[in-house]
Short mmCIF file of C-alpha atoms and ligand atoms in Angstrom, two decimals:
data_model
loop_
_atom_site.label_atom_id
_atom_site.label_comp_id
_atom_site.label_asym_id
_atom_site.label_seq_id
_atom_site.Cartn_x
_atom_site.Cartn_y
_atom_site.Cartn_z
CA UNK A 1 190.93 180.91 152.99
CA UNK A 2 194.65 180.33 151.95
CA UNK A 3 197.13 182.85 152.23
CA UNK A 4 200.04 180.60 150.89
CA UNK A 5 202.22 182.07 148.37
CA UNK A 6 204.39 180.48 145.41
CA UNK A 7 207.98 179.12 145.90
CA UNK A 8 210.05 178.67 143.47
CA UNK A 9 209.63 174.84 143.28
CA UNK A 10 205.95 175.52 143.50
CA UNK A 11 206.01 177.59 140.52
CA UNK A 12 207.75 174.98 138.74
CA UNK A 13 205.64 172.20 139.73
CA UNK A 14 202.67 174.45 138.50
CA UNK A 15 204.61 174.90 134.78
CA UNK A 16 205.70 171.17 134.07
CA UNK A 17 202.15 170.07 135.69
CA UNK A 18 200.17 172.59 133.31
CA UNK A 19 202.97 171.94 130.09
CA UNK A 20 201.59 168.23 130.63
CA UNK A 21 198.02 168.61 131.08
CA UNK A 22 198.41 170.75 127.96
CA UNK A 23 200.36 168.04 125.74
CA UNK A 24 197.99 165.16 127.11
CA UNK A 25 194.90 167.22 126.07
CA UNK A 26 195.76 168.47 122.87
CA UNK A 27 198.76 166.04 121.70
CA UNK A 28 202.59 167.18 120.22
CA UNK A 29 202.88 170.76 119.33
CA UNK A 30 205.61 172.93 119.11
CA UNK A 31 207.67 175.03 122.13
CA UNK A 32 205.93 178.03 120.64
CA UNK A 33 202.35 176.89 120.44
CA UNK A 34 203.17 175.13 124.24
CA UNK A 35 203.90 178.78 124.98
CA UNK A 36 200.93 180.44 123.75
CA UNK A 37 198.62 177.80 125.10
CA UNK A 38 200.35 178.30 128.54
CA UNK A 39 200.55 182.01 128.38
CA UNK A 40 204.19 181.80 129.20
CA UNK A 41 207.20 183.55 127.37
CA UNK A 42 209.09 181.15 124.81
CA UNK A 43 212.44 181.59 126.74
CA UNK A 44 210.15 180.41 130.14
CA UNK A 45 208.77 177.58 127.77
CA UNK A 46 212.30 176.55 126.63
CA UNK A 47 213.91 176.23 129.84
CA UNK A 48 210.53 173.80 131.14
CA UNK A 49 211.00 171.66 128.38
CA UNK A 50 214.45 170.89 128.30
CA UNK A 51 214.19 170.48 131.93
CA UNK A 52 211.13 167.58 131.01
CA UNK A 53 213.64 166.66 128.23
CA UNK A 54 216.53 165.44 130.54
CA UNK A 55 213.92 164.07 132.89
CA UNK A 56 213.01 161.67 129.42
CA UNK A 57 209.61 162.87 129.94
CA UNK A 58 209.06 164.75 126.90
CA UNK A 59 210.81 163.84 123.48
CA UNK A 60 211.03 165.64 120.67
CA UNK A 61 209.58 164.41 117.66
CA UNK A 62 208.39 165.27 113.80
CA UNK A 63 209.61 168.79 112.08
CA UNK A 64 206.67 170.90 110.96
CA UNK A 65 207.10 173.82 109.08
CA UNK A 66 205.04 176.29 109.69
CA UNK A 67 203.90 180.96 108.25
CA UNK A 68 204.55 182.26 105.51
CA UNK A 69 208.43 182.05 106.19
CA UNK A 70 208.41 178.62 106.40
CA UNK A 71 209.97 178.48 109.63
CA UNK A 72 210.94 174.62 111.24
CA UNK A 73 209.51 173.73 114.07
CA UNK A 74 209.88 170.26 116.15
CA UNK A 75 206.75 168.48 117.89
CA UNK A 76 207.13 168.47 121.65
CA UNK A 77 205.06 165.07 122.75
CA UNK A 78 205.14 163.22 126.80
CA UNK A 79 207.21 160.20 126.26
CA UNK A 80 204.01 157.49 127.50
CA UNK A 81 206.18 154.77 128.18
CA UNK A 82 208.81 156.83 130.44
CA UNK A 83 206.76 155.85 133.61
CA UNK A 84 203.72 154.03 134.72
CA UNK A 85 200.99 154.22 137.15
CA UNK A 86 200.01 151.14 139.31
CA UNK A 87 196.32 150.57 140.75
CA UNK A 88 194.30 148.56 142.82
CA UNK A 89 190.39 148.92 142.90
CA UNK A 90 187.97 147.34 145.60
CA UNK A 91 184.76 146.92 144.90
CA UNK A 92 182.06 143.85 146.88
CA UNK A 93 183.29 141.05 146.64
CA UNK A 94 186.19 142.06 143.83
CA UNK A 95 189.63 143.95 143.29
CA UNK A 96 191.11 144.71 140.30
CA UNK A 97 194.57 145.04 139.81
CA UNK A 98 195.78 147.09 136.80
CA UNK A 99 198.78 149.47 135.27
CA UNK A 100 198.80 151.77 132.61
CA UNK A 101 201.60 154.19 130.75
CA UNK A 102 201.37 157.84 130.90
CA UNK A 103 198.57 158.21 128.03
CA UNK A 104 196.20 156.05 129.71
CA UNK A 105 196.73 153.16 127.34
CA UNK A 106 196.29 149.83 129.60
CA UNK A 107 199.55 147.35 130.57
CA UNK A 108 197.23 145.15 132.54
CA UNK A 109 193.28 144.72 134.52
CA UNK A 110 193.01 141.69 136.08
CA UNK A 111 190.59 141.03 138.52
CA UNK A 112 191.01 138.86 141.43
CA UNK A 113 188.38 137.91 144.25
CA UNK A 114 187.85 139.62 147.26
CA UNK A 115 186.60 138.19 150.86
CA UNK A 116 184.90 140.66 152.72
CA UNK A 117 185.41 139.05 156.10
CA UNK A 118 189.53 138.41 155.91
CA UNK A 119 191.33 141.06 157.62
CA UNK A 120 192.32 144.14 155.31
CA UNK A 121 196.24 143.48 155.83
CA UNK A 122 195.58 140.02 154.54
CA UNK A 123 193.79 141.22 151.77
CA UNK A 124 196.25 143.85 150.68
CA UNK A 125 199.32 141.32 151.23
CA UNK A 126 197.68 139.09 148.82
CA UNK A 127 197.29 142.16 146.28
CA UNK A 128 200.48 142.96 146.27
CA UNK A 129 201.71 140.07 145.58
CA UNK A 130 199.74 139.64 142.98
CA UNK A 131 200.39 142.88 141.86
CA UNK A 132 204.18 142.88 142.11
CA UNK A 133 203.78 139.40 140.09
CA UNK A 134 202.24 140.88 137.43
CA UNK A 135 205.11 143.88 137.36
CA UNK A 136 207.26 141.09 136.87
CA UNK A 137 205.10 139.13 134.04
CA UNK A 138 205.37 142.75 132.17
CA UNK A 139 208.80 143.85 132.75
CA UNK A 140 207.84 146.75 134.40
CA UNK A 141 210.98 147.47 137.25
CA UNK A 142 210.40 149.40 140.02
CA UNK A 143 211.77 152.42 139.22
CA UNK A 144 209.59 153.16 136.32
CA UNK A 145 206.44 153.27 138.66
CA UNK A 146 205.18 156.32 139.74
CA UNK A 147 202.77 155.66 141.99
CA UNK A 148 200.40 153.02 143.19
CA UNK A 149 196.58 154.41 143.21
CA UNK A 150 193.55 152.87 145.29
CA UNK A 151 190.13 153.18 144.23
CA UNK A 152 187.48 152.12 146.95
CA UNK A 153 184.26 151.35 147.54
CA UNK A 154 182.37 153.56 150.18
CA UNK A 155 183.35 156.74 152.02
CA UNK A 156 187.00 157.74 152.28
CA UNK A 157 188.33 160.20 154.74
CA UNK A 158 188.71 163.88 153.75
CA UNK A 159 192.46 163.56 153.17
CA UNK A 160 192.42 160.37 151.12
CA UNK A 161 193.64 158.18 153.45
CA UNK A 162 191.41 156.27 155.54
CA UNK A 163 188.55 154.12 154.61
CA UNK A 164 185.60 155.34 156.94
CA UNK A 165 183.26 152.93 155.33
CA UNK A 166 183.15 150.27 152.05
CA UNK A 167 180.18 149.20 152.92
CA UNK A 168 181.19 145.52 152.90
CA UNK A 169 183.98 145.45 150.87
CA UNK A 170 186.64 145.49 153.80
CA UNK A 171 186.59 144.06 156.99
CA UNK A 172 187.11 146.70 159.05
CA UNK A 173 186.10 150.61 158.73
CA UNK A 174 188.08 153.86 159.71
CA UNK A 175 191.07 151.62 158.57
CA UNK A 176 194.31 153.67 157.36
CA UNK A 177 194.51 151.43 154.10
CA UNK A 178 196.49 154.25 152.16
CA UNK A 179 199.05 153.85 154.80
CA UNK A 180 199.13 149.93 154.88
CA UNK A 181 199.69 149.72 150.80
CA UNK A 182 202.50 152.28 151.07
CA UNK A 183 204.44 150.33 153.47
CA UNK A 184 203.67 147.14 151.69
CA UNK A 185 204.93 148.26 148.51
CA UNK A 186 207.15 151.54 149.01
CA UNK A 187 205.26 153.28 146.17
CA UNK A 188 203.65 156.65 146.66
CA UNK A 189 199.79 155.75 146.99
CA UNK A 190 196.53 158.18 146.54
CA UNK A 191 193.13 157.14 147.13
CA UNK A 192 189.83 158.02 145.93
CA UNK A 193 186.51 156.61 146.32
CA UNK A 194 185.94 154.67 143.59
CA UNK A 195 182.64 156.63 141.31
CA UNK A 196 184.89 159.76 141.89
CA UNK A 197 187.70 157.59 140.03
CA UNK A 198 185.65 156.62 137.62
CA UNK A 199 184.59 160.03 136.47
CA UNK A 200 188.59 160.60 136.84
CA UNK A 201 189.28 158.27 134.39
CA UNK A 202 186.76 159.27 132.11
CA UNK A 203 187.89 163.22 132.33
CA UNK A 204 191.53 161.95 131.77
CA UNK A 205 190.85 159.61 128.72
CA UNK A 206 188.73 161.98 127.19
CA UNK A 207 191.01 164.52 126.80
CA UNK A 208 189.97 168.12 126.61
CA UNK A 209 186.28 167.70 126.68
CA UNK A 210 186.19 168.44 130.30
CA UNK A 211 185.09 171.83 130.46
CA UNK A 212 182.12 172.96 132.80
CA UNK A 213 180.16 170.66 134.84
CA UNK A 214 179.77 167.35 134.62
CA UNK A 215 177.47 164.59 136.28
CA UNK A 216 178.64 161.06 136.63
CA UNK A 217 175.76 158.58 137.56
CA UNK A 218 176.83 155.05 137.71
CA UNK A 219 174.32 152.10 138.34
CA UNK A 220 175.89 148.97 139.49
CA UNK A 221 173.86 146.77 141.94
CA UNK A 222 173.29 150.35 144.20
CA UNK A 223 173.50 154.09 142.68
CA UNK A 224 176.96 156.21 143.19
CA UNK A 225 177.39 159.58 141.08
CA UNK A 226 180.75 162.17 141.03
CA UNK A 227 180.33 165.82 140.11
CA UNK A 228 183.06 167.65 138.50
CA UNK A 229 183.13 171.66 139.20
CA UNK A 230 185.20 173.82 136.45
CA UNK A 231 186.56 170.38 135.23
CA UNK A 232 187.79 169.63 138.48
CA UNK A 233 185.87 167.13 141.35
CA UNK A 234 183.99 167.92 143.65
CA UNK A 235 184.67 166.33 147.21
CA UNK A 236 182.68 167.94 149.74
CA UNK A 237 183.46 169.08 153.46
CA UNK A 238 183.42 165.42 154.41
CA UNK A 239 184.23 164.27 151.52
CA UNK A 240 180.59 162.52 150.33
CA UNK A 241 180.35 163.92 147.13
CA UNK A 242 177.95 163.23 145.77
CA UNK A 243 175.75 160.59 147.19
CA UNK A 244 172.66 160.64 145.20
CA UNK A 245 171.79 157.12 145.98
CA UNK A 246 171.11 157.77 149.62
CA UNK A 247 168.72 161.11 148.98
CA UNK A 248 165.19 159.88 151.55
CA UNK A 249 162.79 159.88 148.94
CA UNK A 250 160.14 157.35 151.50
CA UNK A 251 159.70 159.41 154.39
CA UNK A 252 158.02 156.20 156.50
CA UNK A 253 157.86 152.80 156.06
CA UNK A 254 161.14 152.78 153.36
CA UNK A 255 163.06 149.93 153.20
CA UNK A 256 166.03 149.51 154.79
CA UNK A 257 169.42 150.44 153.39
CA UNK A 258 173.13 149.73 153.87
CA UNK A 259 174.11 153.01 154.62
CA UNK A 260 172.37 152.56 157.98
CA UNK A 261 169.22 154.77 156.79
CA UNK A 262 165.86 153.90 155.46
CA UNK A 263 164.22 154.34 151.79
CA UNK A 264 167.23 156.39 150.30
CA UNK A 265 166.74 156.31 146.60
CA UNK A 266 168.68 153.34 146.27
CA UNK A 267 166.00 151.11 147.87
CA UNK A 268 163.60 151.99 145.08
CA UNK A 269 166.18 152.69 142.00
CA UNK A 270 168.67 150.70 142.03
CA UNK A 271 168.91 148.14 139.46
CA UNK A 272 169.52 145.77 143.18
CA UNK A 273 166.20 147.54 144.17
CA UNK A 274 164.41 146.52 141.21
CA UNK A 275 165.51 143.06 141.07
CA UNK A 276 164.45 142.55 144.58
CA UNK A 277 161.08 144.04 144.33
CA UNK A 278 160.15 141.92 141.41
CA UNK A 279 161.02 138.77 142.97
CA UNK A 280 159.10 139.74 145.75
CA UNK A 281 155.78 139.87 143.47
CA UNK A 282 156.55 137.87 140.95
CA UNK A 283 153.30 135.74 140.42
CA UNK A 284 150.70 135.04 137.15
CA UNK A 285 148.78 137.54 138.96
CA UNK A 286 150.63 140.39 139.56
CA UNK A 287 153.98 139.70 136.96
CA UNK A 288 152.08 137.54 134.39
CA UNK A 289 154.71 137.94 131.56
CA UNK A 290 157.85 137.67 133.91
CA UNK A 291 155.68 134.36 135.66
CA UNK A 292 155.99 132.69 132.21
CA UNK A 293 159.69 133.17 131.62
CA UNK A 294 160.42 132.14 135.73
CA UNK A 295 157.63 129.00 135.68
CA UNK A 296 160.17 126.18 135.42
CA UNK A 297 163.27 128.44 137.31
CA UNK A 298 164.05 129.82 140.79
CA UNK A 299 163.32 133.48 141.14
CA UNK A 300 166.94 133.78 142.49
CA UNK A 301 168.13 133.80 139.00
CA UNK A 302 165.48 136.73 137.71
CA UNK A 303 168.05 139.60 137.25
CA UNK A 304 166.81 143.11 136.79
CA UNK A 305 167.36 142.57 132.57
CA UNK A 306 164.32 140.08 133.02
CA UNK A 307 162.14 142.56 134.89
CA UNK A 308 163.20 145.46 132.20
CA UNK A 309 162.43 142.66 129.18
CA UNK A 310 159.22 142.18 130.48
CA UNK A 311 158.19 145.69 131.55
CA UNK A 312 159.10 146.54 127.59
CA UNK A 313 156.64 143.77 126.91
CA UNK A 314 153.75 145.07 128.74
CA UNK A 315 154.26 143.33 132.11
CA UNK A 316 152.01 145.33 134.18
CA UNK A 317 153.83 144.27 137.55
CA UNK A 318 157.21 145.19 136.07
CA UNK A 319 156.04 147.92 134.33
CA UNK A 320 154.97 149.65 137.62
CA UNK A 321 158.22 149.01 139.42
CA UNK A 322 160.53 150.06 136.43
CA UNK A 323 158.11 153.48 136.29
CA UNK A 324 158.87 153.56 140.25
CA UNK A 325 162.25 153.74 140.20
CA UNK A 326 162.37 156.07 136.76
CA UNK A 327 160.56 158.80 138.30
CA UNK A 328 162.30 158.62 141.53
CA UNK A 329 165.98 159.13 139.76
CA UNK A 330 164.14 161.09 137.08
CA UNK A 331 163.56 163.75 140.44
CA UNK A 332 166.58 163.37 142.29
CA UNK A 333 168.78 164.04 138.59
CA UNK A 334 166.17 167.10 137.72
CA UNK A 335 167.16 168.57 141.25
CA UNK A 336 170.73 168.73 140.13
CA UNK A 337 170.43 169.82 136.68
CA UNK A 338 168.54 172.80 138.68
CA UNK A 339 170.77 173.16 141.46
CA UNK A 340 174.34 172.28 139.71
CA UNK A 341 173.29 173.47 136.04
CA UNK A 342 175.64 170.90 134.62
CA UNK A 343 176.94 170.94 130.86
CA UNK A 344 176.91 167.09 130.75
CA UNK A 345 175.24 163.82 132.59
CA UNK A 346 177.33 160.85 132.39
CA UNK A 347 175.26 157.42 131.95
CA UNK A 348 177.74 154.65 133.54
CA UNK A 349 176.70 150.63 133.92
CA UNK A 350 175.22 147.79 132.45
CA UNK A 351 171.59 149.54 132.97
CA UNK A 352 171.91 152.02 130.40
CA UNK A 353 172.86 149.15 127.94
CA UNK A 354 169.11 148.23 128.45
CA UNK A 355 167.22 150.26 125.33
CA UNK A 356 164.10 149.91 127.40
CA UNK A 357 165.79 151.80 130.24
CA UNK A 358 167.55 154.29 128.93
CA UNK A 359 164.94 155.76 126.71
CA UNK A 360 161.98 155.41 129.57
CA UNK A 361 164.67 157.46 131.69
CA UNK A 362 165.65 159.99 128.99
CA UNK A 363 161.90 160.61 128.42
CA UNK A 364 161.51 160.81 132.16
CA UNK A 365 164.45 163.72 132.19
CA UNK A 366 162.58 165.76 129.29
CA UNK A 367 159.53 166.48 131.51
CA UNK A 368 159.97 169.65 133.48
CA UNK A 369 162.81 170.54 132.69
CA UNK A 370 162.90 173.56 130.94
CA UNK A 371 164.82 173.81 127.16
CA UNK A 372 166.94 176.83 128.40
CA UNK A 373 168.58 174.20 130.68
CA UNK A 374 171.03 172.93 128.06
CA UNK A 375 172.66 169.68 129.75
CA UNK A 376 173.65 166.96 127.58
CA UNK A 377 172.40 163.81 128.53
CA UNK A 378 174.40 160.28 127.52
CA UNK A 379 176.12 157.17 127.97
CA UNK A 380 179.91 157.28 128.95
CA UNK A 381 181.64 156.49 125.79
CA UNK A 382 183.48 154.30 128.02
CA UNK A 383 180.82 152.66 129.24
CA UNK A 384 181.77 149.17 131.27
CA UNK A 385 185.69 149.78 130.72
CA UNK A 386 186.58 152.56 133.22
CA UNK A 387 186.87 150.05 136.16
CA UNK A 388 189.88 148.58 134.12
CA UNK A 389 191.64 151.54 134.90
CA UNK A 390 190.46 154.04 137.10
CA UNK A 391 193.06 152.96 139.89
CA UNK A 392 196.20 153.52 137.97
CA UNK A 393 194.99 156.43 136.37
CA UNK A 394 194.66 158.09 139.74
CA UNK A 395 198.92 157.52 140.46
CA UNK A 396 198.92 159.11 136.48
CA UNK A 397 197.02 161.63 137.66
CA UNK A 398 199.03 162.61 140.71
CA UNK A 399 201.86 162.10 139.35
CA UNK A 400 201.02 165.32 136.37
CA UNK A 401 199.49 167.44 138.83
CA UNK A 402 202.74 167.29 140.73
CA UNK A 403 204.29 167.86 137.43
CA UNK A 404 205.92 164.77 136.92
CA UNK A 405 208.40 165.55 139.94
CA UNK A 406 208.63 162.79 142.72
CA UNK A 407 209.33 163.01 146.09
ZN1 ZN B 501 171.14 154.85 152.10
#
């Protein structure tokens, strides 16, 4: 329980950080509809935005008139291009290195190649020269960055600043890796595990649709997922929110898994899962369809699109490992929509691109669940693009919940 109380500065964090959310969500309006939607005087309003003014956050723009009097009023809009938000992502094998101005819209992604067994100060030197590079390829000085944010694979500490585990990603684990890209670069950093940035990004780009619950699943190679609370995310005590993909599901005998367990969900769901299994049977016995296609190639190359081409086919093989690893996401996501009652699941990866997939999975998710459960089910509308920027969105982030003040 907190017992902390408001400061002045904190209550003025709290305004400019709330008059920015409010202007990003619903775009320009005018000091007096900023007002009502803030539930703050217009003489409170006035002073907030010509403080924001001076800062060249906030400009003014068109003239609307407005009532029966015809009153003038002038659009209040953020200024996008007053600041910008750096970002590094680390995923297996990969980084990607990206900005973006205050509105989201993208300055640069680039991706860059990751070894998993250099040290991590190596790895982050190299980033940031890379990154401070491309700064300089874009004309972006120094003192129009906000904020540098990290997005990484695995478990992060509690307080966003170690990485307990990326599962292969880094070197090390319980490195301090917030730390070591703040002294490298002098920026302000935040970091976030990278699903929960993901669903970040995707609350921040679109807009004000972020009410309620949502559900992020992502399937890359594994399974991650992010929950959002009240539109806000959900971390956790220990910050493990929300690791679906490592839910037991094979009491004995499971396979084993990265995470140090055996048969979590992701050793039987995961598009990796899948891909594996099938290679392991694949024979004109068992896979006859996916034999035929594989005859004159290595099985190495079968990817888990081959297996889901020739389950939709009639493979019987395929079929039976596809309708595996349905029903055992199909139960883990039916636990949540009963235990979470979520307005919205997110669909995020290359899987749900699959027709096959996605409709075996959305008929999956219709049985048993009752129709007074009303979650909407779909594919991120920014499906395959969030990784792009989900880094620098976190610094963009910060940077408005701190209302646009820095240290
Ligand atoms: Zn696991």
């Amino acid at each position: 329980m907190s017992y902390k109380g408001d400061n002045l500065m904190s209550v003025k964090r709290t305004n400019r950080s709330a008059a920015l959310r409010a202007l990003h969500e619903k775009g320009a309006m005018s000091r007096k509809r900023l007002a009502h939607n803030m539930n703050l005087t217009p003489g409170a309003i006035t002073k907030i935005v010509a403080e924001m003014i001076s800062d060249g956050l906030l400009s003014e723009g068109e003239m609307l008139t407005s009532g029966n009097a015809g009153r003038r009023e002038i659009l209040i809009d953020i200024n996008p291009q007053k600041a910008c938000g750096l970002g590094v992502l680390i995923n297996l094998q990969q980084a990607i290195l990206s900005g973006a101005w205050l509105d989201g819209s993208v300055i640069f992604a680039e991706s860059v190649p990751l070894q998993a067994e250099a040290p991590s100060e190596e790895t982050a030197k190299r980033l940031c020269e890379r990154l401070f590079a491309l700064m300089a390829e874009h004309d972006i000085p120094r003192e129009r960055v906000i904020g540098l944010g990290i997005a990484v694979r695995g478990i992060t500490s509690a307080d966003g600043r170690i990485v307990r585990n990326s599962f292969g990603a880094l070197a090390e684990t319980d490195y301090p890796l917030c730390e070591l890209f703040e002294s490298l670069t002098g920026f302000h950093c935040v970091m976030e595990n990278n699903v929960r940035s993901l669903l970040a990004a995707q609350m921040f780009l679109s807009r004000d649709e972020n009410e309620g619950s949502q559900f992020f699943l992502r399937c890359g190679y594994g399974i991650g997922a992010a929950l959002s609370i009240d539109g806000r995310i959900w971390h956790g005590v220990t910050a493990q929110c929300a690791e679906i993909g490592h839910i037991p599901v094979i009491r004995r005998g499971g396979k084993p898994c990265h995470c140090g367990k055996s048969g979590c969900l992701e050793t039987i769901a995961s598009p990796g899962a899948i891909q594996e299994e099938a290679r392991a049977i694949l024979s004109p016995e068992q896979t006859p369809l996916l034999w035929q296609t594989f005859r004159d190639r290595s099985a190495q190359e079968l990817s888990v699109f081959d297996v889901l081409t020739a389950a939709g086919n009639g493979d019987a093989g395929a079929s039976a490992i596809v309708d595996q690893a349905i029903q055992a996401l199909g139960s883990a996501i039916k636990a949540l929509i009963y235990l979470v009652d979520p307005g919205k699941i997110i669909l995020y990866g290359s899987l749900f691109e699959d027709p096959y997939y996605l409709s075996r999975l959305s008929s999956e998710l219709q049985e048993g669940v009752d129709l007074r459960h009303a979650v909407e089910i779909g594919k991120s509308r920014y499906n395959m693009q969030l990784e792009d920027t989900a880094a620098c969105l976190l610094a963009v982030q910060d940077f408005m919940a701190n209302g646009g003040i820095q240290e």
